[in-house]
Every structure is written in structure tokens, then in C-alpha cells.
PDB file of C-alpha atoms in Angstrom:
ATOM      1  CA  UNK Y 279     -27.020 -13.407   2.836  1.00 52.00           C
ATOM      2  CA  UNK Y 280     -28.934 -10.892   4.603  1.00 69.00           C
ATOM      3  CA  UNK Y 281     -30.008 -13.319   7.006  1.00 73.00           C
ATOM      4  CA  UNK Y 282     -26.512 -14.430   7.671  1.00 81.00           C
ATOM      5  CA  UNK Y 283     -25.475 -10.872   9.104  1.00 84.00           C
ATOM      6  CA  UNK Y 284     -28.060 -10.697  10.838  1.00 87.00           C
ATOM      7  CA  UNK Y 285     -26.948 -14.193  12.700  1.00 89.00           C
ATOM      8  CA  UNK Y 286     -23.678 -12.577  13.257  1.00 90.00           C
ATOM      9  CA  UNK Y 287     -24.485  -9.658  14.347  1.00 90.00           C
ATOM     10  CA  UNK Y 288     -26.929 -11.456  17.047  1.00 90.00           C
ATOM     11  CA  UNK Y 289     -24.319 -13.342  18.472  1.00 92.00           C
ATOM     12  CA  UNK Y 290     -22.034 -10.370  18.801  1.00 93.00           C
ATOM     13  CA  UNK Y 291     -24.581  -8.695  20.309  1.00 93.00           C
ATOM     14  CA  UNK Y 292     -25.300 -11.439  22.635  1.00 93.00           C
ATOM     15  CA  UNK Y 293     -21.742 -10.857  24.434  1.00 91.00           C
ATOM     16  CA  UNK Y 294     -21.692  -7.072  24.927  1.00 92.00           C
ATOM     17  CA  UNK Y 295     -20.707  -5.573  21.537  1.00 92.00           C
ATOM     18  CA  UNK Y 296     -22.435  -3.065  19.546  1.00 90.00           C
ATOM     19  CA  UNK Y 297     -22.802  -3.855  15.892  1.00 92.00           C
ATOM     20  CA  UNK Y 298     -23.700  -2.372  12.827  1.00 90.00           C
ATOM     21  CA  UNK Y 299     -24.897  -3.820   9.517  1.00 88.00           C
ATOM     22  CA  UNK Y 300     -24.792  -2.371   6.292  1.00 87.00           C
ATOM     23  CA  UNK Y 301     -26.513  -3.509   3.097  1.00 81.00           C
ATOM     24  CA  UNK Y 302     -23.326  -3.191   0.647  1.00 82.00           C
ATOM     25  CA  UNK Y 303     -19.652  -2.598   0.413  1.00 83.00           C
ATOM     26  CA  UNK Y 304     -20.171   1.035  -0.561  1.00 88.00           C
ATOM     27  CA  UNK Y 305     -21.850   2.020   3.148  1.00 88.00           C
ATOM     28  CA  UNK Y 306     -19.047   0.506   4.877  1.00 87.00           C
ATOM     29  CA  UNK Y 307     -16.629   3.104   3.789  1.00 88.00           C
ATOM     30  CA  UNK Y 308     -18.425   5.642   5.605  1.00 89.00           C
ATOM     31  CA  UNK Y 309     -18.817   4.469   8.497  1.00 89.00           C
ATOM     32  CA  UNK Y 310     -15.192   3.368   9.091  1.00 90.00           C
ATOM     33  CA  UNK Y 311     -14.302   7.024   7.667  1.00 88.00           C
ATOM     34  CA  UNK Y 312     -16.130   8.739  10.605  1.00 88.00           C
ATOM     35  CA  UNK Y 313     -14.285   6.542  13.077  1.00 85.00           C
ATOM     36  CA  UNK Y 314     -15.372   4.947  16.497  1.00 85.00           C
ATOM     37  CA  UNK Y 315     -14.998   1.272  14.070  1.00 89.00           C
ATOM     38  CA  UNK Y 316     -12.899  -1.365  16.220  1.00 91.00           C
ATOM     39  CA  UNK Y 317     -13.376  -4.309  13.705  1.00 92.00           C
ATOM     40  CA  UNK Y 318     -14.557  -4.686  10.565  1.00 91.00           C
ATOM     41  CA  UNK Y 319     -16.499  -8.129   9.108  1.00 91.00           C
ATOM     42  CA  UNK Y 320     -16.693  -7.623   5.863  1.00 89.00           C
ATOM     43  CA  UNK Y 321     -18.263 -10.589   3.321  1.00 86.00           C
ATOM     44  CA  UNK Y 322     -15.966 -11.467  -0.085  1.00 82.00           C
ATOM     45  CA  UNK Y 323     -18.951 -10.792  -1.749  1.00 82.00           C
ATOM     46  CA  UNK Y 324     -21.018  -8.015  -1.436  1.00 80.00           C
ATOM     47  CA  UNK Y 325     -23.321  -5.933  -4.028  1.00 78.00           C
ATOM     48  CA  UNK Y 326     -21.722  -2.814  -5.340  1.00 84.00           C
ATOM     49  CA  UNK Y 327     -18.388  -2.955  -3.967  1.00 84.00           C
ATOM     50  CA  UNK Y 328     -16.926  -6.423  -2.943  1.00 86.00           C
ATOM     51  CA  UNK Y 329     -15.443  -7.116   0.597  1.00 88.00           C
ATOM     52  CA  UNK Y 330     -12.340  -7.212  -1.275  1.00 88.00           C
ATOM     53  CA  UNK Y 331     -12.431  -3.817  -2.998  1.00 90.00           C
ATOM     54  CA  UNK Y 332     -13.632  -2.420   0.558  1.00 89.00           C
ATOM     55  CA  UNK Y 333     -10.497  -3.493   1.895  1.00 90.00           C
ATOM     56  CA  UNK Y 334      -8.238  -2.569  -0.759  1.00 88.00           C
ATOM     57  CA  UNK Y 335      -9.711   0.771  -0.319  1.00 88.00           C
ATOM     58  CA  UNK Y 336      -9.769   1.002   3.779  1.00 88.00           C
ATOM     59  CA  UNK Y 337      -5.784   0.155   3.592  1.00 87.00           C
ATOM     60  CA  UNK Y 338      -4.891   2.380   0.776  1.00 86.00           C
ATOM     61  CA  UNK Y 339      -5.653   5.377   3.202  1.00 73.00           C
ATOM     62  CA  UNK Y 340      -3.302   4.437   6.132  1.00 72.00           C
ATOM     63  CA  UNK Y 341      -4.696   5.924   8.825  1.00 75.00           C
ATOM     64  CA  UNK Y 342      -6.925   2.591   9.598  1.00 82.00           C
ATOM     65  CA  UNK Y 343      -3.903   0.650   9.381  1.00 79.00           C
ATOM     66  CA  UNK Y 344      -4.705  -0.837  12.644  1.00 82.00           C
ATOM     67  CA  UNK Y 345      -8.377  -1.868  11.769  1.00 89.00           C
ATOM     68  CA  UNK Y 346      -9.024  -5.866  12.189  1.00 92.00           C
ATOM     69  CA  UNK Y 347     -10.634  -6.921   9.194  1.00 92.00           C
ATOM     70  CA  UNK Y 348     -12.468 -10.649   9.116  1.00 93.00           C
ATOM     71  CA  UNK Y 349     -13.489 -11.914   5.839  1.00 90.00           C
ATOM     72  CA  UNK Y 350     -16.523 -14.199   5.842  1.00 86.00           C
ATOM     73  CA  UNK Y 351     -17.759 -16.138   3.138  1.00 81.00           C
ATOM     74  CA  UNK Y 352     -18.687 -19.467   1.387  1.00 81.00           C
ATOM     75  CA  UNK Y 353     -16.687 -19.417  -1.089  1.00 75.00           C
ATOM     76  CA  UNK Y 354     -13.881 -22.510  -0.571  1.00 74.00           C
ATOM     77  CA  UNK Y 355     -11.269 -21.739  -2.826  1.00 79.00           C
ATOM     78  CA  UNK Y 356      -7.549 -20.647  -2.397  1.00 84.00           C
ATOM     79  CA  UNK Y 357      -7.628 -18.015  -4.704  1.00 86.00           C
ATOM     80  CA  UNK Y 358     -10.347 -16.496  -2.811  1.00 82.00           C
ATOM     81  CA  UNK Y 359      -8.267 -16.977   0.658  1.00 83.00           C
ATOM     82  CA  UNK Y 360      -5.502 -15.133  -1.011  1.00 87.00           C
ATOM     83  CA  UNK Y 361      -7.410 -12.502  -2.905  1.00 86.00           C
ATOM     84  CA  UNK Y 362      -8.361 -11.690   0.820  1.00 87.00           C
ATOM     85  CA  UNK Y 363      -5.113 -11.611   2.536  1.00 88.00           C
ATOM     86  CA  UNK Y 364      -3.414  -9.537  -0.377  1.00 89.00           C
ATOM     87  CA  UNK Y 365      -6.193  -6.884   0.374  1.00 88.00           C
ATOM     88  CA  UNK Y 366      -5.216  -6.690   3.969  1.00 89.00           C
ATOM     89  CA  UNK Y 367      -7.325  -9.329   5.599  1.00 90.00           C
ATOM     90  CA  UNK Y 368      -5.887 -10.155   9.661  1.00 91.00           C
ATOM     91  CA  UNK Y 369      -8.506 -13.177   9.109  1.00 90.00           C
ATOM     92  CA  UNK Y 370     -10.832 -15.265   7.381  1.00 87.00           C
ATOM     93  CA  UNK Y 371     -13.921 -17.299   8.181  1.00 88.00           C
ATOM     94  CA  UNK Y 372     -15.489 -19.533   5.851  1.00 85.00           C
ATOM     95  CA  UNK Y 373     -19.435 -20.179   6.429  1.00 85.00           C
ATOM     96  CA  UNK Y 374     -21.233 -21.475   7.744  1.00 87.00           C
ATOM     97  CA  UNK Y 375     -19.314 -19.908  10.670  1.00 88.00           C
ATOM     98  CA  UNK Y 376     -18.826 -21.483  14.075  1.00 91.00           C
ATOM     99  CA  UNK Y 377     -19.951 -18.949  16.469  1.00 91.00           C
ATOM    100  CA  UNK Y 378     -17.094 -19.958  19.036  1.00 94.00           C
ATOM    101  CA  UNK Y 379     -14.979 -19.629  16.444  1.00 94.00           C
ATOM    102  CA  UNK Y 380     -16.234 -16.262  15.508  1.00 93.00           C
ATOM    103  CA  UNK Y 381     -16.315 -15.049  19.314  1.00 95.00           C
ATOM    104  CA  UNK Y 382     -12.704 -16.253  19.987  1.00 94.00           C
ATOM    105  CA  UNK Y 383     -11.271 -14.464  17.115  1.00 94.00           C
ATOM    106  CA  UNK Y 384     -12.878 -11.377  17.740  1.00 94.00           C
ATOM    107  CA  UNK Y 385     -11.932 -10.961  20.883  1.00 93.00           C
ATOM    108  CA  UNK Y 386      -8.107 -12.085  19.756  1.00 93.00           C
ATOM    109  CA  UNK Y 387      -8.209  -9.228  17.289  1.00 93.00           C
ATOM    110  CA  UNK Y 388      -9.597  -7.057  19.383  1.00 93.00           C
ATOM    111  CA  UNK Y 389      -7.132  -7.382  22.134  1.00 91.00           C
ATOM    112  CA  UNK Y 390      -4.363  -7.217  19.204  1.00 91.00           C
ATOM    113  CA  UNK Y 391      -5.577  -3.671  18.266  1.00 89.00           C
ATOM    114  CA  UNK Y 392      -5.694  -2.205  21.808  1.00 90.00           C
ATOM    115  CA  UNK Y 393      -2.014  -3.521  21.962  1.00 90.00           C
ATOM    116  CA  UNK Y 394      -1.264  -1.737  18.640  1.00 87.00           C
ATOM    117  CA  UNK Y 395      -2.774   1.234  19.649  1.00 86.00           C
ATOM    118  CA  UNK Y 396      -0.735   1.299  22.825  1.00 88.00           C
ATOM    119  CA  UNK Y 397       2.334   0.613  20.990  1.00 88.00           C
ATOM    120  CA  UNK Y 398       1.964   3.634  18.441  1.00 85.00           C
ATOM    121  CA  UNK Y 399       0.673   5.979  20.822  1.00 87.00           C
ATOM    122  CA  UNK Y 400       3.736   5.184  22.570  1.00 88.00           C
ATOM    123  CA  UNK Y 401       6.019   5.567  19.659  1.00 87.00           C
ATOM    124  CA  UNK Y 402       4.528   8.966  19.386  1.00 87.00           C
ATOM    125  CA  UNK Y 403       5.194   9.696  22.935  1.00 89.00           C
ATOM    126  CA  UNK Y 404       8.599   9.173  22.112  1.00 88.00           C
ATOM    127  CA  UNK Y 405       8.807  11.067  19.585  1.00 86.00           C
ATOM    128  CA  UNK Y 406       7.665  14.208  20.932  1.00 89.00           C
ATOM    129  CA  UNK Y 407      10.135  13.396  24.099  1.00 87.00           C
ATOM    130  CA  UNK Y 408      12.588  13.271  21.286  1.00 86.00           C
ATOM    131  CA  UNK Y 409      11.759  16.899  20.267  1.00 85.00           C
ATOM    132  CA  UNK Y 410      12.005  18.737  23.454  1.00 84.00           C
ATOM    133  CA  UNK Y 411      15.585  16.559  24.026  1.00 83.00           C
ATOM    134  CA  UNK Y 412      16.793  17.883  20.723  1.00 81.00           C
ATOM    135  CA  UNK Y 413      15.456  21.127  21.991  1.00 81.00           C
ATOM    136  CA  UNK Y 414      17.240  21.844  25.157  1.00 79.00           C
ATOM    137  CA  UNK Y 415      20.409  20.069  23.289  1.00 78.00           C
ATOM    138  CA  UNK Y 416      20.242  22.860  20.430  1.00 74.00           C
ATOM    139  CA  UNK Y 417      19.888  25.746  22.912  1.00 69.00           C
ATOM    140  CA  UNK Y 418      17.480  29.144  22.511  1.00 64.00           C
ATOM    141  CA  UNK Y 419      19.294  29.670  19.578  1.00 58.00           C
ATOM    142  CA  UNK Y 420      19.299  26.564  17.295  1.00 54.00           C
ATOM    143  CA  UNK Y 421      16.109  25.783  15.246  1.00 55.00           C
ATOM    144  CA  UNK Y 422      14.996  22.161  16.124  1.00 51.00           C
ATOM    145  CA  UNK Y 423      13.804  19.572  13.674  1.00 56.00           C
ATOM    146  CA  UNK Y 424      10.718  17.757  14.377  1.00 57.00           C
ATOM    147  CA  UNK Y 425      11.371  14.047  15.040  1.00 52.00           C
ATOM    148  CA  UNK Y 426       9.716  11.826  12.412  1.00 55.00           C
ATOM    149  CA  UNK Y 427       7.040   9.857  13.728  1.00 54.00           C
ATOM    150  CA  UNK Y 428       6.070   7.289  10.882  1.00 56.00           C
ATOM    151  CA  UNK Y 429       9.263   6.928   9.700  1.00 60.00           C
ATOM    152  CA  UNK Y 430      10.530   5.311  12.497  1.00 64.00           C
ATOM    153  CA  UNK Y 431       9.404   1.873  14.720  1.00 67.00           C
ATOM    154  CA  UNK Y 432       8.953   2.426  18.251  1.00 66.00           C
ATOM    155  CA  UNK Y 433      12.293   0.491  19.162  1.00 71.00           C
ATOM    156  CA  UNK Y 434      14.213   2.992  16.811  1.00 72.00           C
ATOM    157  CA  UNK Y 435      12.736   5.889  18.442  1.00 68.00           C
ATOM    158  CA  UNK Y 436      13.345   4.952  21.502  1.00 68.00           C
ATOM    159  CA  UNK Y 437      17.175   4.202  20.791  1.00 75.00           C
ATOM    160  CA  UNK Y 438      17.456   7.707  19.081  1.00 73.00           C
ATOM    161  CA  UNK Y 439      15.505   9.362  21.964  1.00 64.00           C
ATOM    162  CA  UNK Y 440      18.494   7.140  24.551  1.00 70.00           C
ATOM    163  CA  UNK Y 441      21.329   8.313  21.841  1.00 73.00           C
ATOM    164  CA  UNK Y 442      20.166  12.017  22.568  1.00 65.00           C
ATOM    165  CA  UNK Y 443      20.113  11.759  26.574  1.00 66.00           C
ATOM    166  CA  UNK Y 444      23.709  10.390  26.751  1.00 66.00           C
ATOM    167  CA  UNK Y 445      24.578  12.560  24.203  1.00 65.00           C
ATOM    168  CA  UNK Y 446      23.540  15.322  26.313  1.00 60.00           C
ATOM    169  CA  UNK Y 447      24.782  13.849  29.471  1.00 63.00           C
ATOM    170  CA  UNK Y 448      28.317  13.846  27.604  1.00 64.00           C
ATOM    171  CA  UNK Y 449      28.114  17.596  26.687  1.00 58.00           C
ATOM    172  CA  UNK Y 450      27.090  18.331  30.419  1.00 55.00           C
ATOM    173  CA  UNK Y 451      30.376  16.065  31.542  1.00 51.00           C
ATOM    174  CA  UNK Y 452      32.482  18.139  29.458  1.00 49.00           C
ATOM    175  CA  UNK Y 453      31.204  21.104  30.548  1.00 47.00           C
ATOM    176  CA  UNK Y 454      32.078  20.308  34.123  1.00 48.00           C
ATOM    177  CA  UNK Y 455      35.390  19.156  33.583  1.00 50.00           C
ATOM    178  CA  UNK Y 456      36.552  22.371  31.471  1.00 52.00           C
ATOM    179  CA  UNK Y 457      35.266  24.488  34.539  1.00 53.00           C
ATOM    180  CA  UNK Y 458      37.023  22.376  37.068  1.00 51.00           C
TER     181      UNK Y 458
END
């Protein structure tokens, strides 16, 4: 099995990207904890802690929600395809693994999480555009609530952030046409 990561980690090394293997399912949660992780390939069936239960675990947190995680293994059997994907697998590669294969779906995962990054940072732009709208709608005066980040999707955010501008326009319209 060992020898099999090792294989892996070769060819990924081959084409530019720094890997790092660990000898159980126990030292991965670690090392995705302290960040800087951009994929994960994680086996179904590891010593100590499955790929599975690794998984389970990484996703219960939320804040690697974004994480691509590639199960690999040699076991052939639905149960273990959907055991995989409940846990919060983006893929799956069955062994012995095609190193094309491998190298294509990488890179398509990694390309998926830059564009998922972008997309919540910008959601988070958003929202703190949101805030200072609401705050120069509410005045010195008003106390202004903090707009909700995870709550809502990026298109939401930005339709409550446009709601707030022509809101805001409006008010300034009024304005003008009571001083006329």
C-alpha cells in the first residue's frame, strides 16, 4: 500500500506539485488542520482511521468545505463508492490508477477550488459592501446590523447589496424633490 503512495506521489511530483504522505488516517487531520492543503488523496482504507472516517471528520468542521477530496482504492464495490461520496468525496479512483487519469482530475479539482475560493471571497466582499451601504443608509445615529455572510449565496447577497443602493437612491430622490 505503502508503495502505492509512493507511486502517486511520484507522479504528482513529476508535474510541479508538492506532496505529502502520511502513514495513517490519524496524521492527515493535522496537517489539513494547519492549512496550506489544496487537495486531499485519501485511501478507503487506511490503518487507524479509514479514508472514510477522515473525511467524515474533515467535513464535519466546515471551514474545509472547499477541500477536493479523491478517494483511491481497490476495493470494486458500490457500497464502497457510496460510503465515499456520503462522506464528502468530489471523486473516486479505483486502483490500479491510470496516471492520466489521476493528473487530469487533479488538475480539474484543482481549478474547481480556485473558482470556489474566488466565488466566496467574493460573496464576502459583498457582504461587507453590504455593511457600510446599510451604514450610510442608517445615518450616525442608527446602530447597523452586520450582514450575514454564510447565510446567504453570493447571488442573494448581491441582490440584497442592489436592493440597498436603489433603496438609497430612492431616499436621496425624495429628498430632492421635497426641497425643490
Amino acid at each position: 500500500e505503502n508503495a502505492s503512495g509512493e507511486l502517486v506521489a511520484t507522479l504528482l511530483r513529476s508535474q510541479g506539485y508538492s506532496v505529502r504522505l502520511v502513514n495513517d488516517g490519524r496524521e492527515a487531520l493535522p496537517l489539513v488542520a494547519r492549512g496550506g492543503v489544496d487537495l486531499l488523496l485519501l485511501d478507503l482504507m487506511m490503518s487507524k482511521m479509514d479514508g472514510v472516517e477522515v473525511c467524515t471528520h474533515i467535513r464535519k468542521g466546515g471551514q474545509h468545505a472547499t477541500l477536493p477530496v479523491v478517494f483511491t482504492t481497490s476495493l470494486h464495490d458500490r457500497a464502497s463508492r457510496i460510503r465515499a461520496k456520503e462522506a464528502g468525496a468530489d471523486d473516486f479512483l479505483v486502483k490500479p490508477i491510470d496516471g492520466l487519469e489521476l493528473l487530469v482530475r487533479v488538475e480539474r479539482l484543482l481549478r474547481v477550488r480556485v473558482q470556489t475560493d474566488l466565488v466566496y471571497a467574493e460573496r464576502d466582499r459583498l457582504a461587507k459592501e453590504l455593511t457600510r451601504t446599510r451604514a450610510i443608509l442608517a445615518g450616525p445615529s442608527e446602530p447597523v446590523a452586520a450582514a450575514p455572510t454564510s447565510a446567504l449565496t453570493l447571488e442573494e447577497l448581491a441582490r440584497e447589496h442592489r436592493r440597498f443602493i436603489a433603496e438609497a437612491l430612492r431616499t436621496c430622490e425624495f429628498a430632492q424633490s421635497e426641497e425643490a
